[in-house]
Amino acid sequence: MNLYIILANFMFAVGVFGLITRRNLIAVLISVELIFNAANINFAVASKLDLIPKGDVFVLFVIAVAACEVAVALALAIAIYKNSKKLKIEELNYLKG
Amino acid sequence: MQELKLLLIIPTAIFSILSVTLKNIFYSALSLILTLFCVALIYLGIGSSLLFAVQIVVYVGGIAVLILFIVMLAGNPTEYKNPQQNKLLIPAGVVSAIVFFLLNSLTLFLDTPVIKKHSLKEISNHLLYSQVISFEGITLLIFAAIIGVVLFTRK
């Protein structure tokens, strides 16, 4: 079980790395998905080890929230793409003032 | 048993690294799909078949297809020749290494050998009796997300 927790920590760290370094909006979303999955593995393993009673239920909630988040984020990406034809994060600074 | 675990863990780690380092967003989305599938197999390996099914249906079947759709719609293949990382490569590596070791030092003392199996009946009881308010909250959240998506993508 410990190996799974190490894997979850590793996936979280890789997700943070991608979140900081990637330049494309969709790539950032992919990194966020990795972070969500790391949290899910942690919840599932903690439920198996009886550290969080019924942790599987939390995983279901996290999956539902992740699905909503991806749907809204991709709708935003489509809206941004329709307006400016690009998805680079460095150029998306209209709100900077 | 240990080899089986490693057989699950090593591909997951490799595909997760590939999905944040590949230049082509399409390939990195594909390796994200493989990562999600390996995570589903991990759920099967620790004995929660419900999570396996939900992971396959929602992530591999839904979210991954959505991401691939957006990549094919809005991706710009001429951009993939440029580097896809910004200048923060080394600070980000340092930060993520620190995060990894901190998390490991926090979680490695957990060596409880208790392994509980929750049956599907237990989980559904918990979901629909003691957590029913959160369950309804999630339905409201999904409803709001649907409305928001329609509002965003409308002309």
Coordinates of C-alpha atoms in Angstrom, one line a residue, chain B:
Chain B
M1 CA 2.3 -9.5 -5.3
Q2 CA 5.0 -6.9 -5.1
E3 CA 5.9 -7.4 -8.7
L4 CA 2.3 -7.0 -9.7
K5 CA 2.2 -3.7 -7.9
L6 CA 5.3 -2.5 -9.6
L7 CA 3.9 -3.6 -12.9
L8 CA 1.0 -1.2 -12.2
I9 CA 3.0 1.7 -10.7
I10 CA 5.9 2.1 -13.2
P11 CA 3.7 2.6 -16.3
T12 CA 1.5 5.0 -14.4
A13 CA 4.6 7.1 -13.4
I14 CA 6.1 7.0 -16.9
F15 CA 2.8 8.0 -18.6
S16 CA 2.2 10.8 -16.1
I17 CA 5.7 12.2 -16.8
L18 CA 5.1 11.9 -20.6
S19 CA 1.8 13.7 -20.3
V20 CA 3.4 16.8 -18.9
T21 CA 6.6 16.8 -21.0
L22 CA 5.6 15.9 -24.5
K23 CA 5.6 18.7 -27.0
N24 CA 2.6 17.7 -29.0
I25 CA -0.6 18.3 -26.9
F26 CA -2.4 15.4 -28.8
Y27 CA 0.2 12.9 -27.6
S28 CA 0.2 14.2 -24.1
A29 CA -3.6 13.9 -24.0
L30 CA -3.2 10.3 -25.2
S31 CA -0.7 9.6 -22.5
L32 CA -3.1 11.2 -20.0
I33 CA -5.7 8.6 -21.1
L34 CA -3.2 5.8 -20.5
T35 CA -2.4 7.3 -17.1
L36 CA -6.1 7.3 -16.2
F37 CA -6.5 3.7 -17.4
C38 CA -3.5 2.6 -15.2
V39 CA -5.1 4.4 -12.2
A40 CA -8.3 2.5 -12.9
L41 CA -6.3 -0.7 -12.8
I42 CA -4.7 0.4 -9.5
Y43 CA -8.3 0.8 -8.1
L44 CA -9.0 -2.8 -9.2
G45 CA -5.7 -3.9 -7.6
I46 CA -6.6 -2.5 -4.2
G47 CA -10.0 -4.1 -4.5
S48 CA -12.5 -1.4 -5.1
S49 CA -14.3 -2.5 -8.2
L50 CA -16.8 0.4 -8.0
L51 CA -14.1 3.0 -8.4
F52 CA -12.6 1.0 -11.3
A53 CA -15.9 1.2 -13.1
V54 CA -16.5 4.8 -12.3
Q55 CA -13.0 5.8 -13.3
I56 CA -13.4 4.0 -16.7
V57 CA -16.8 5.5 -17.4
V58 CA -16.2 9.0 -16.3
Y59 CA -12.5 9.6 -16.9
V60 CA -11.4 7.3 -19.7
G61 CA -14.8 7.5 -21.4
G62 CA -15.8 11.1 -20.8
I63 CA -13.1 13.6 -19.7
A64 CA -10.4 12.1 -22.0
V65 CA -12.7 12.3 -25.0
L66 CA -13.6 15.9 -24.1
I67 CA -9.9 16.9 -23.9
L68 CA -9.1 15.1 -27.2
F69 CA -12.1 16.9 -28.8
I70 CA -10.8 20.3 -27.7
V71 CA -7.2 19.4 -28.8
M72 CA -8.4 18.5 -32.3
L73 CA -10.7 21.5 -32.5
A74 CA -8.4 24.2 -31.1
G75 CA -4.9 22.8 -31.4
N76 CA -2.4 24.4 -33.6
P77 CA 0.0 21.8 -35.0
T78 CA 2.6 24.4 -36.2
E79 CA 3.0 25.5 -32.6
Y80 CA 4.2 22.1 -31.4
K81 CA 7.7 22.7 -32.9
N82 CA 8.3 25.5 -30.4
P83 CA 9.2 24.5 -26.8
Q84 CA 6.1 24.0 -24.8
Q85 CA 7.6 24.9 -21.5
N86 CA 8.2 28.4 -20.2
K87 CA 11.3 29.8 -18.5
L88 CA 10.4 28.4 -15.0
L89 CA 11.7 24.9 -15.8
I90 CA 14.3 24.7 -13.1
P91 CA 12.3 26.5 -10.3
A92 CA 9.4 24.2 -11.1
G93 CA 11.5 21.1 -10.9
V94 CA 12.9 22.3 -7.5
V95 CA 9.4 23.1 -6.2
S96 CA 7.9 19.8 -7.3
A97 CA 10.9 17.8 -5.9
I98 CA 10.4 19.6 -2.6
V99 CA 6.7 18.8 -2.7
F100 CA 7.4 15.2 -3.4
F101 CA 9.8 14.7 -0.6
L102 CA 7.7 16.7 1.9
L103 CA 4.6 14.6 1.1
N104 CA 6.7 11.4 1.3
S105 CA 8.0 12.4 4.7
L106 CA 4.5 13.1 5.9
T107 CA 3.0 9.9 4.6
L108 CA 5.7 7.3 5.0
F109 CA 5.0 6.6 8.6
L110 CA 1.6 5.2 7.7
D111 CA 2.3 1.6 7.9
T112 CA -1.0 0.2 9.1
P113 CA -1.5 -3.3 7.8
V114 CA -5.3 -3.2 8.2
I115 CA -7.0 -3.7 4.9
K116 CA -10.7 -3.2 4.9
K117 CA -12.9 -4.1 2.0
H118 CA -16.0 -2.0 1.7
S119 CA -18.8 -3.7 -0.1
L120 CA -20.9 -1.9 -2.7
K121 CA -23.9 -2.0 -0.3
E122 CA -21.9 -0.2 2.4
I123 CA -20.8 2.5 0.1
S124 CA -24.2 3.1 -1.3
N125 CA -25.7 3.2 2.2
H126 CA -23.1 5.8 3.2
L127 CA -23.7 7.8 0.0
L128 CA -27.5 7.8 0.2
Y129 CA -28.1 8.0 4.0
S130 CA -25.4 9.9 5.9
Q131 CA -23.9 11.8 3.0
V132 CA -27.2 12.5 1.2
I133 CA -26.9 16.3 1.5
S134 CA -23.5 16.3 -0.2
F135 CA -24.9 14.0 -2.8
E136 CA -27.7 16.4 -3.6
G137 CA -25.1 19.3 -3.6
I138 CA -23.2 17.5 -6.3
T139 CA -26.3 17.2 -8.4
L140 CA -26.8 20.9 -8.0
L141 CA -23.2 21.6 -8.9
I142 CA -23.5 19.5 -12.1
F143 CA -26.7 21.3 -13.0
A144 CA -25.0 24.7 -12.5
A145 CA -22.0 23.4 -14.6
I146 CA -24.3 22.5 -17.5
I147 CA -26.0 25.9 -17.4
G148 CA -22.6 27.6 -17.3
V149 CA -21.2 25.6 -20.2
V150 CA -24.2 26.5 -22.3
L151 CA -23.9 30.2 -21.4
F152 CA -20.1 30.2 -22.1
T153 CA -20.3 28.6 -25.5
R154 CA -23.4 30.4 -26.7
K155 CA -22.8 33.0 -29.4

